[in-house]
Amino acid sequence: MHTFEAIISLDKFPIIIGTNIFDSLIAFLKNYTKNNIFIICDNYFKVNTNSYSESLFFIHEYNNLFIDGGIESKTIETYQVVIKELVKKNIARDGIIVSIGGGVIGDLSAFVASTYQRGIDLVHVPTTTTAMIDSSIGGKTGINHLEQVNLIGSYHNPKAIFMDLRLLLSLNNRDYYSGICEAIKMSITSDKEMFLKFLDIYELVEQRNLDTLEEIIYWSVLTKLKHVSNDYKEKSLRLILNYGHTFGQAIETYYGLYQEKLKHGEAIALGISIAAKISDLLFENDDSKNLLLKTHEVINKYNLPDKFNKINSPDIPDINILIKNLFNDKKRISQGNRFIICESIGNTKIKILNDEKILIKGFEHIY
Ligand SMILES: NC(=O)c1ccc[n+]([C@@H]2O[C@H](COP(=O)([O-])OP(=O)(O)OC[C@H]3O[C@@H](n4cnc5c(N)ncnc54)[C@H](O)[C@@H]3O)[C@@H](O)[C@H]2O)c1
């Protein structure tokens, strides 16, 4: 079990990672009046029972609302449903929202918490690899609107995060590996030793060994905190977390919001394959060749796609559409096309790339 303090900008809060941690959550909630606590939980845990279900019974002792996980729930309509329930239950300004779910329930609950009565307290209990490794850390909240991802959102840090690794045992394989991809990506940009470990431990990850998962998630949380704590609103250091994202997003845009054909982490896996190829085209040395080779090796070991023929759809986009999407990306800045590129594993640079031919060759690499 790991218990430590996160510091993001002016906010400080505890993070607990382990198994059987719900007693600590219940103890934490004693800081609030019971009828001022409102739990928003992924419907998965109402409908499905398994070995840890009993430890979730406490939810029924508080005000609660179960909402389906999945991208379809991250909407303004669901937001309104939650707000109505909060009003109905008379949740006051000094109350707290507890979010139990994946990135969808987490982003939605956090957006509710940041806006209801101009902002109330929030606790995250992430239940997917994506939510533990990525979305519960960093304070970003959001809902999708007008077919655009996180068009409406804000920044709002929680008062605490409780991660129970047993929850990951029931996650389906695609969602499981999609979240792990974020951790692999961070190791490529900032920690060669961890990257090499990923190449070794893939069988333990496949078996969902809880000690291995604890090590990966603890490392990921610390690494993400390092990137966001001094750069809360995404100025420079935080941008390194976007490695592979700009390329992945160009692909994600083609498949649209609903992720059956391509999950976010799968798009990132394609994106980091493109980024590694571009790096090799730019540097053409032993380090860049090694980066390219090992990127494919790790993606394959973790059941993620590094080429279009490995995704869950026969529908493959025309390359020109992807290049067009790339140049429409909101993260592009006026001075040129800023991309995060690794020179070697663990060594990242922000580069302005205006040579469209190199970008095209990067995309061609995944066909
Ligand atoms: N805020 C951020 O910084 C940030 C970062 C990355 C991703 N995100 C957002 O996260 C969302 C994706 O998150 P996600 O992949 O967790 O999706 P999700 O929340 O939809 O969860 C995926 C599926 O798993 C189910 N599920 C949840 N926990 C489970 C468990 N323990 N066992 C079995 N099934 C379970 C859900 O019901 C859902 O069907 C996207 O909306 C994305 O925009 C936000």
Short mmCIF file of C-alpha atoms and ligand atoms in Angstrom, two decimals:
data_model
loop_
_atom_site.label_atom_id
_atom_site.label_comp_id
_atom_site.label_asym_id
_atom_site.label_seq_id
_atom_site.Cartn_x
_atom_site.Cartn_y
_atom_site.Cartn_z
CA MET A 1 0.00 0.00 0.00
CA HIS A 2 1.23 3.52 -0.82
CA THR A 3 -0.04 6.64 0.93
CA PHE A 4 1.46 9.97 -0.03
CA GLU A 5 0.66 13.63 -0.54
CA ALA A 6 0.14 15.16 -3.98
CA ILE A 7 0.91 18.82 -4.53
CA ILE A 8 -0.59 20.46 -7.60
CA SER A 9 -0.28 24.22 -7.77
CA LEU A 10 -1.78 25.45 -4.45
CA ASP A 11 -3.65 22.21 -3.73
CA LYS A 12 -2.36 19.42 -1.48
CA PHE A 13 -4.22 16.15 -1.03
CA PRO A 14 -3.59 12.51 -0.09
CA ILE A 15 -3.47 9.63 -2.58
CA ILE A 16 -3.90 6.07 -1.33
CA ILE A 17 -3.03 3.13 -3.61
CA GLY A 18 -3.56 -0.46 -2.45
CA THR A 19 -6.17 -3.12 -1.79
CA ASN A 20 -8.97 -3.01 0.80
CA ILE A 21 -8.80 0.75 1.06
CA PHE A 22 -12.51 1.51 1.41
CA ASP A 23 -12.28 1.74 5.23
CA SER A 24 -9.88 4.67 4.75
CA LEU A 25 -12.36 6.29 2.35
CA ILE A 26 -15.21 5.89 4.86
CA ALA A 27 -12.99 7.37 7.61
CA PHE A 28 -12.16 10.32 5.33
CA LEU A 29 -15.85 10.96 4.67
CA LYS A 30 -16.39 11.43 8.43
CA ASN A 31 -15.03 14.96 7.84
CA TYR A 32 -18.37 15.76 6.19
CA THR A 33 -21.98 15.70 7.38
CA LYS A 34 -23.41 12.41 6.17
CA ASN A 35 -26.40 13.83 4.31
CA ASN A 36 -24.10 16.28 2.55
CA ILE A 37 -22.14 13.46 0.88
CA PHE A 38 -23.18 12.46 -2.64
CA ILE A 39 -21.72 9.42 -4.38
CA ILE A 40 -21.78 9.18 -8.17
CA CYS A 41 -20.96 5.59 -9.13
CA ASP A 42 -20.53 3.69 -12.39
CA ASN A 43 -23.61 1.55 -12.94
CA TYR A 44 -21.28 -1.40 -13.60
CA PHE A 45 -20.96 -1.86 -9.83
CA LYS A 46 -24.72 -1.96 -9.30
CA VAL A 47 -25.32 -4.51 -12.01
CA ASN A 48 -22.32 -6.81 -11.56
CA THR A 49 -21.28 -8.66 -8.45
CA ASN A 50 -17.86 -10.17 -7.87
CA SER A 51 -15.33 -10.81 -5.14
CA TYR A 52 -14.98 -7.17 -4.08
CA SER A 53 -18.67 -6.21 -4.44
CA GLU A 54 -19.32 -6.56 -0.72
CA SER A 55 -16.79 -3.88 0.07
CA LEU A 56 -18.80 -1.46 -2.08
CA PHE A 57 -22.03 -1.88 -0.09
CA PHE A 58 -21.17 1.27 1.86
CA ILE A 59 -22.35 3.29 -1.20
CA HIS A 60 -25.96 2.58 -0.24
CA GLU A 61 -25.52 4.26 3.13
CA TYR A 62 -25.04 7.64 1.44
CA ASN A 63 -26.91 9.72 -1.14
CA ASN A 64 -26.02 8.06 -4.41
CA LEU A 65 -26.63 8.05 -8.12
CA PHE A 66 -25.59 5.27 -10.49
CA ILE A 67 -24.71 6.29 -14.04
CA ASP A 68 -23.65 4.10 -16.97
CA GLY A 69 -19.93 4.28 -17.76
CA GLY A 70 -18.91 4.77 -21.38
CA ILE A 71 -18.51 7.86 -23.48
CA GLU A 72 -22.30 8.18 -24.06
CA SER A 73 -22.66 9.47 -20.47
CA LYS A 74 -20.21 12.33 -20.76
CA THR A 75 -22.86 14.78 -21.91
CA ILE A 76 -24.62 17.95 -20.89
CA GLU A 77 -27.83 15.90 -20.45
CA THR A 78 -26.21 13.64 -17.83
CA TYR A 79 -24.71 16.73 -16.20
CA GLN A 80 -28.22 18.15 -15.82
CA VAL A 81 -29.51 14.88 -14.35
CA VAL A 82 -26.75 14.96 -11.70
CA ILE A 83 -27.35 18.62 -10.84
CA LYS A 84 -31.08 17.95 -10.41
CA GLU A 85 -30.32 15.10 -7.99
CA LEU A 86 -27.92 17.27 -5.99
CA VAL A 87 -30.62 19.92 -5.64
CA LYS A 88 -33.23 17.29 -4.76
CA LYS A 89 -30.96 15.90 -2.03
CA ASN A 90 -30.18 19.41 -0.78
CA ILE A 91 -26.41 18.99 -1.08
CA ALA A 92 -24.91 22.20 0.31
CA ARG A 93 -21.83 24.20 -0.62
CA ASP A 94 -19.82 22.48 2.14
CA GLY A 95 -20.75 18.99 0.91
CA ILE A 96 -18.67 16.57 -1.13
CA ILE A 97 -19.05 14.53 -4.30
CA VAL A 98 -17.47 11.08 -4.38
CA SER A 99 -16.81 9.78 -7.88
CA ILE A 100 -16.50 5.98 -8.20
CA GLY A 101 -15.81 4.96 -11.79
CA GLY A 102 -13.62 5.24 -14.84
CA GLY A 103 -12.55 8.38 -16.67
CA VAL A 104 -16.09 9.10 -17.83
CA ILE A 105 -17.70 9.14 -14.36
CA GLY A 106 -14.56 10.89 -13.03
CA ASP A 107 -14.52 13.71 -15.62
CA LEU A 108 -18.28 14.23 -15.35
CA SER A 109 -18.34 14.19 -11.51
CA ALA A 110 -15.36 16.52 -11.35
CA PHE A 111 -17.05 18.96 -13.72
CA VAL A 112 -20.19 18.82 -11.59
CA ALA A 113 -18.09 19.39 -8.44
CA SER A 114 -16.31 22.35 -10.01
CA THR A 115 -19.53 24.09 -11.06
CA TYR A 116 -22.25 23.13 -8.57
CA GLN A 117 -22.73 26.11 -6.26
CA ARG A 118 -19.52 27.58 -7.78
CA GLY A 119 -17.54 24.54 -6.70
CA ILE A 120 -17.73 21.90 -3.96
CA ASP A 121 -15.32 19.26 -2.68
CA LEU A 122 -14.57 16.10 -4.63
CA VAL A 123 -13.03 12.68 -3.99
CA HIS A 124 -11.95 10.37 -6.79
CA VAL A 125 -12.19 6.58 -6.55
CA PRO A 126 -10.91 5.61 -10.02
CA THR A 127 -11.87 2.12 -11.19
CA THR A 128 -10.15 1.72 -14.58
CA THR A 129 -6.48 1.75 -15.60
CA THR A 130 -7.12 4.98 -17.55
CA ALA A 131 -8.64 6.64 -14.49
CA MET A 132 -5.92 5.45 -12.07
CA ILE A 133 -2.98 6.18 -14.36
CA ASP A 134 -4.25 9.29 -16.05
CA SER A 135 -7.63 10.96 -15.67
CA SER A 136 -7.94 11.22 -11.85
CA ILE A 137 -4.58 13.03 -11.68
CA GLY A 138 -4.10 16.57 -12.93
CA GLY A 139 -7.41 18.28 -12.18
CA LYS A 140 -8.88 18.31 -15.70
CA THR A 141 -12.66 17.94 -15.81
CA GLY A 142 -14.94 17.87 -18.81
CA ILE A 143 -17.91 16.80 -20.81
CA ASN A 144 -18.16 16.26 -24.55
CA HIS A 145 -20.43 18.52 -26.59
CA LEU A 146 -21.20 19.17 -30.27
CA GLU A 147 -19.23 16.02 -31.14
CA GLN A 148 -16.08 17.52 -29.57
CA VAL A 149 -14.11 15.84 -26.80
CA ASN A 150 -14.07 17.82 -23.53
CA LEU A 151 -15.43 20.94 -25.25
CA ILE A 152 -16.80 22.10 -21.89
CA GLY A 153 -14.59 21.73 -18.85
CA SER A 154 -12.55 23.23 -16.07
CA TYR A 155 -9.71 22.47 -13.65
CA HIS A 156 -10.69 21.15 -10.23
CA ASN A 157 -8.47 19.03 -7.98
CA PRO A 158 -9.95 16.47 -5.60
CA LYS A 159 -9.53 16.50 -1.79
CA ALA A 160 -8.28 12.89 -1.91
CA ILE A 161 -7.89 9.95 -4.29
CA PHE A 162 -8.43 6.32 -3.24
CA MET A 163 -7.30 3.62 -5.68
CA ASP A 164 -8.26 0.01 -4.96
CA LEU A 165 -6.36 -2.23 -7.36
CA ARG A 166 -8.81 -5.13 -7.00
CA LEU A 167 -11.26 -3.10 -9.06
CA LEU A 168 -9.04 -3.62 -12.10
CA LEU A 169 -9.60 -7.38 -12.06
CA SER A 170 -13.01 -7.09 -13.74
CA LEU A 171 -12.09 -4.59 -16.43
CA ASN A 172 -12.34 -5.88 -20.01
CA ASN A 173 -9.05 -6.41 -21.86
CA ARG A 174 -9.37 -3.55 -24.33
CA ASP A 175 -10.08 -0.97 -21.62
CA TYR A 176 -7.38 -2.49 -19.41
CA TYR A 177 -4.59 -2.25 -21.99
CA SER A 178 -5.83 1.06 -23.32
CA GLY A 179 -5.15 2.60 -19.89
CA ILE A 180 -1.79 0.82 -19.52
CA CYS A 181 -0.75 2.49 -22.81
CA GLU A 182 -0.67 5.87 -21.02
CA ALA A 183 1.88 4.50 -18.54
CA ILE A 184 4.03 3.01 -21.32
CA LYS A 185 3.90 6.35 -23.14
CA MET A 186 5.11 8.24 -20.05
CA SER A 187 8.00 5.78 -19.64
CA ILE A 188 9.11 6.40 -23.26
CA THR A 189 9.24 10.14 -22.68
CA SER A 190 10.74 10.24 -19.22
CA ASP A 191 12.09 7.01 -17.72
CA LYS A 192 14.19 4.52 -19.69
CA GLU A 193 14.53 2.14 -16.72
CA MET A 194 10.74 1.90 -16.34
CA PHE A 195 10.37 1.44 -20.09
CA LEU A 196 12.75 -1.54 -20.03
CA LYS A 197 10.79 -2.91 -17.07
CA PHE A 198 7.60 -2.74 -19.14
CA LEU A 199 9.29 -4.98 -21.71
CA ASP A 200 9.99 -7.52 -18.92
CA ILE A 201 6.79 -7.56 -16.87
CA TYR A 202 4.19 -7.92 -19.59
CA GLU A 203 3.20 -11.46 -18.49
CA LEU A 204 2.57 -10.29 -14.91
CA VAL A 205 0.51 -7.41 -16.30
CA GLU A 206 -1.46 -9.89 -18.41
CA GLN A 207 -2.14 -11.98 -15.27
CA ARG A 208 -3.20 -8.74 -13.49
CA ASN A 209 -0.74 -9.40 -10.69
CA LEU A 210 -1.74 -6.88 -8.01
CA ASP A 211 1.83 -6.15 -6.84
CA THR A 212 2.88 -5.42 -10.41
CA LEU A 213 -0.17 -3.21 -10.96
CA GLU A 214 0.56 -1.35 -7.74
CA GLU A 215 4.13 -0.69 -8.92
CA ILE A 216 2.97 0.56 -12.34
CA ILE A 217 0.21 2.75 -10.96
CA TYR A 218 2.32 4.23 -8.17
CA TRP A 219 5.08 5.05 -10.70
CA SER A 220 2.53 6.52 -13.17
CA VAL A 221 0.90 8.73 -10.56
CA LEU A 222 4.25 10.09 -9.37
CA THR A 223 5.36 10.68 -12.96
CA LYS A 224 2.16 12.44 -13.96
CA LEU A 225 2.30 14.56 -10.79
CA LYS A 226 5.86 15.57 -11.66
CA HIS A 227 4.65 16.83 -15.03
CA VAL A 228 1.54 18.64 -13.86
CA SER A 229 2.42 20.00 -10.43
CA ASN A 230 4.44 22.97 -11.66
CA ASP A 231 2.56 23.41 -14.88
CA TYR A 232 -1.06 23.12 -13.87
CA LYS A 233 -2.62 24.79 -16.89
CA GLU A 234 -0.55 23.11 -19.59
CA LYS A 235 2.18 25.56 -20.53
CA SER A 236 5.30 23.51 -21.25
CA LEU A 237 6.31 20.54 -19.06
CA ARG A 238 2.77 19.16 -19.11
CA LEU A 239 2.94 19.17 -22.91
CA ILE A 240 5.38 16.24 -22.77
CA LEU A 241 2.41 14.13 -21.68
CA ASN A 242 1.00 14.80 -25.16
CA TYR A 243 3.66 12.57 -26.79
CA GLY A 244 1.84 10.63 -29.50
CA HIS A 245 -1.44 12.42 -28.68
CA THR A 246 -1.40 14.93 -31.51
CA PHE A 247 -0.97 12.11 -34.05
CA GLY A 248 -3.37 9.83 -32.15
CA GLN A 249 -5.98 12.56 -32.00
CA ALA A 250 -5.86 13.04 -35.77
CA ILE A 251 -6.79 9.35 -36.03
CA GLU A 252 -9.36 9.49 -33.20
CA THR A 253 -11.12 12.40 -34.90
CA TYR A 254 -11.69 10.19 -37.95
CA TYR A 255 -13.37 7.44 -35.90
CA GLY A 256 -15.48 9.92 -33.91
CA LEU A 257 -16.40 10.13 -30.26
CA TYR A 258 -17.77 6.62 -29.83
CA GLN A 259 -14.90 4.33 -29.20
CA GLU A 260 -15.92 0.84 -30.28
CA LYS A 261 -13.67 0.96 -33.34
CA LEU A 262 -10.77 2.67 -31.61
CA LYS A 263 -10.25 3.33 -27.89
CA HIS A 264 -8.29 6.38 -26.77
CA GLY A 265 -5.29 4.30 -25.60
CA GLU A 266 -5.29 2.42 -28.92
CA ALA A 267 -5.13 5.74 -30.78
CA ILE A 268 -2.22 6.72 -28.54
CA ALA A 269 -0.45 3.43 -29.37
CA LEU A 270 -0.75 4.30 -33.10
CA GLY A 271 0.33 7.86 -32.25
CA ILE A 272 3.50 6.79 -30.45
CA SER A 273 4.37 4.47 -33.36
CA ILE A 274 4.14 7.48 -35.69
CA ALA A 275 6.15 9.65 -33.28
CA ALA A 276 8.91 7.00 -33.06
CA LYS A 277 9.09 6.77 -36.86
CA ILE A 278 9.31 10.57 -37.19
CA SER A 279 12.04 10.61 -34.58
CA ASP A 280 14.01 8.04 -36.56
CA LEU A 281 13.53 10.04 -39.77
CA LEU A 282 14.81 13.17 -38.03
CA PHE A 283 17.79 11.77 -36.13
CA GLU A 284 18.73 8.58 -38.05
CA ASN A 285 21.04 7.27 -35.33
CA ASP A 286 21.31 4.15 -33.13
CA ASP A 287 19.20 5.73 -30.39
CA SER A 288 16.35 6.65 -32.71
CA LYS A 289 16.44 3.18 -34.37
CA ASN A 290 16.31 1.59 -30.92
CA LEU A 291 13.38 3.83 -29.95
CA LEU A 292 11.47 2.75 -33.06
CA LEU A 293 12.23 -0.95 -32.62
CA LYS A 294 11.43 -1.06 -28.91
CA THR A 295 8.26 1.03 -29.32
CA HIS A 296 6.84 -1.63 -31.65
CA GLU A 297 8.02 -4.41 -29.32
CA VAL A 298 6.30 -2.96 -26.26
CA ILE A 299 3.06 -2.12 -28.12
CA ASN A 300 2.85 -5.69 -29.40
CA LYS A 301 3.54 -7.20 -25.98
CA TYR A 302 0.67 -5.19 -24.49
CA ASN A 303 -1.92 -6.21 -27.12
CA LEU A 304 -2.17 -2.69 -28.51
CA PRO A 305 -2.21 -1.74 -32.22
CA ASP A 306 0.91 -0.33 -33.89
CA LYS A 307 -0.60 -0.59 -37.41
CA PHE A 308 -4.09 -0.01 -38.78
CA ASN A 309 -4.51 -3.72 -39.59
CA LYS A 310 -4.54 -4.48 -35.83
CA ILE A 311 -7.44 -2.21 -34.85
CA ASN A 312 -11.01 -3.37 -34.24
CA SER A 313 -12.33 -2.07 -37.56
CA PRO A 314 -11.88 -2.75 -41.28
CA ASP A 315 -12.54 0.96 -41.90
CA ILE A 316 -9.12 2.57 -42.54
CA PRO A 317 -8.90 6.34 -43.15
CA ASP A 318 -7.32 7.92 -46.18
CA ILE A 319 -3.98 9.42 -45.12
CA ASN A 320 -4.94 12.87 -46.45
CA ILE A 321 -7.83 13.04 -44.01
CA LEU A 322 -5.44 12.35 -41.13
CA ILE A 323 -2.99 15.06 -42.23
CA LYS A 324 -5.91 17.52 -42.50
CA ASN A 325 -7.10 16.56 -39.00
CA LEU A 326 -3.55 17.00 -37.71
CA PHE A 327 -3.37 20.59 -38.89
CA ASN A 328 -6.78 21.38 -37.41
CA ASP A 329 -5.65 20.20 -33.97
CA LYS A 330 -6.40 22.70 -31.24
CA LYS A 331 -3.01 22.17 -29.60
CA ARG A 332 -1.15 23.54 -32.64
CA ILE A 333 0.22 27.00 -31.92
CA SER A 334 0.63 30.03 -34.15
CA GLN A 335 4.46 29.90 -34.45
CA GLY A 336 4.40 26.61 -36.32
CA ASN A 337 3.61 22.99 -35.70
CA ARG A 338 4.81 22.04 -32.27
CA PHE A 339 5.25 18.29 -31.70
CA ILE A 340 6.66 16.27 -28.85
CA ILE A 341 9.48 14.10 -30.18
CA CYS A 342 11.82 11.68 -28.38
CA GLU A 343 15.46 11.68 -29.42
CA SER A 344 15.95 8.42 -27.56
CA ILE A 345 13.99 6.43 -24.96
CA GLY A 346 13.54 8.70 -21.92
CA ASN A 347 14.75 11.86 -23.64
CA THR A 348 12.05 14.21 -24.99
CA LYS A 349 12.11 17.49 -26.90
CA ILE A 350 9.41 19.85 -28.16
CA LYS A 351 10.09 20.39 -31.86
CA ILE A 352 8.60 22.65 -34.47
CA LEU A 353 8.08 20.53 -37.59
CA ASN A 354 7.16 22.28 -40.78
CA ASP A 355 8.29 19.55 -43.16
CA GLU A 356 5.00 18.01 -44.20
CA LYS A 357 6.82 15.15 -46.01
CA ILE A 358 8.21 13.85 -42.71
CA LEU A 359 4.76 13.97 -41.13
CA ILE A 360 3.28 12.06 -44.07
CA LYS A 361 6.02 9.41 -43.85
CA GLY A 362 5.26 9.09 -40.14
CA PHE A 363 1.60 8.35 -40.87
CA GLU A 364 2.49 6.01 -43.78
CA HIS A 365 4.43 3.92 -41.29
CA ILE A 366 1.25 2.62 -39.62
CA TYR A 367 -0.48 1.53 -42.87
N1 LIG B 1 -9.28 14.26 -17.10
C1 LIG B 1 -8.24 13.78 -17.75
O1 LIG B 1 -7.10 14.26 -17.59
C2 LIG B 1 -8.41 12.60 -18.67
C3 LIG B 1 -7.29 11.88 -19.11
C4 LIG B 1 -7.51 10.75 -19.89
C5 LIG B 1 -8.79 10.36 -20.24
N2 LIG B 1 -9.86 11.11 -19.82
C6 LIG B 1 -11.22 10.73 -20.16
O2 LIG B 1 -11.46 9.44 -19.64
C7 LIG B 1 -12.51 8.83 -20.38
C8 LIG B 1 -12.18 7.39 -20.64
O3 LIG B 1 -12.01 6.75 -19.41
P1 LIG B 1 -12.18 5.18 -19.26
O4 LIG B 1 -11.38 4.51 -20.31
O5 LIG B 1 -11.94 4.84 -17.84
O6 LIG B 1 -13.69 4.96 -19.71
P2 LIG B 1 -15.03 4.63 -18.91
O7 LIG B 1 -15.13 5.41 -17.67
O8 LIG B 1 -16.12 4.75 -19.89
O9 LIG B 1 -14.80 3.09 -18.51
C9 LIG B 1 -14.70 2.12 -19.54
C10 LIG B 1 -15.73 1.00 -19.34
O10 LIG B 1 -15.37 0.22 -18.20
C11 LIG B 1 -16.49 0.10 -17.29
N3 LIG B 1 -15.86 -0.02 -15.97
C12 LIG B 1 -15.41 0.96 -15.15
N4 LIG B 1 -14.77 0.42 -14.10
C13 LIG B 1 -14.83 -0.93 -14.26
C14 LIG B 1 -14.33 -2.03 -13.51
N5 LIG B 1 -13.58 -1.84 -12.42
N6 LIG B 1 -14.60 -3.27 -13.95
C15 LIG B 1 -15.31 -3.47 -15.09
N7 LIG B 1 -15.78 -2.48 -15.85
C16 LIG B 1 -15.54 -1.22 -15.44
C17 LIG B 1 -17.32 1.31 -17.56
O11 LIG B 1 -18.66 1.10 -17.18
C18 LIG B 1 -17.15 1.49 -19.06
O12 LIG B 1 -18.04 0.66 -19.74
C19 LIG B 1 -12.66 9.67 -21.66
O13 LIG B 1 -13.85 10.42 -21.57
C20 LIG B 1 -11.47 10.59 -21.64
O14 LIG B 1 -11.74 11.84 -22.24
C21 LIG B 1 -9.68 12.21 -19.04
#
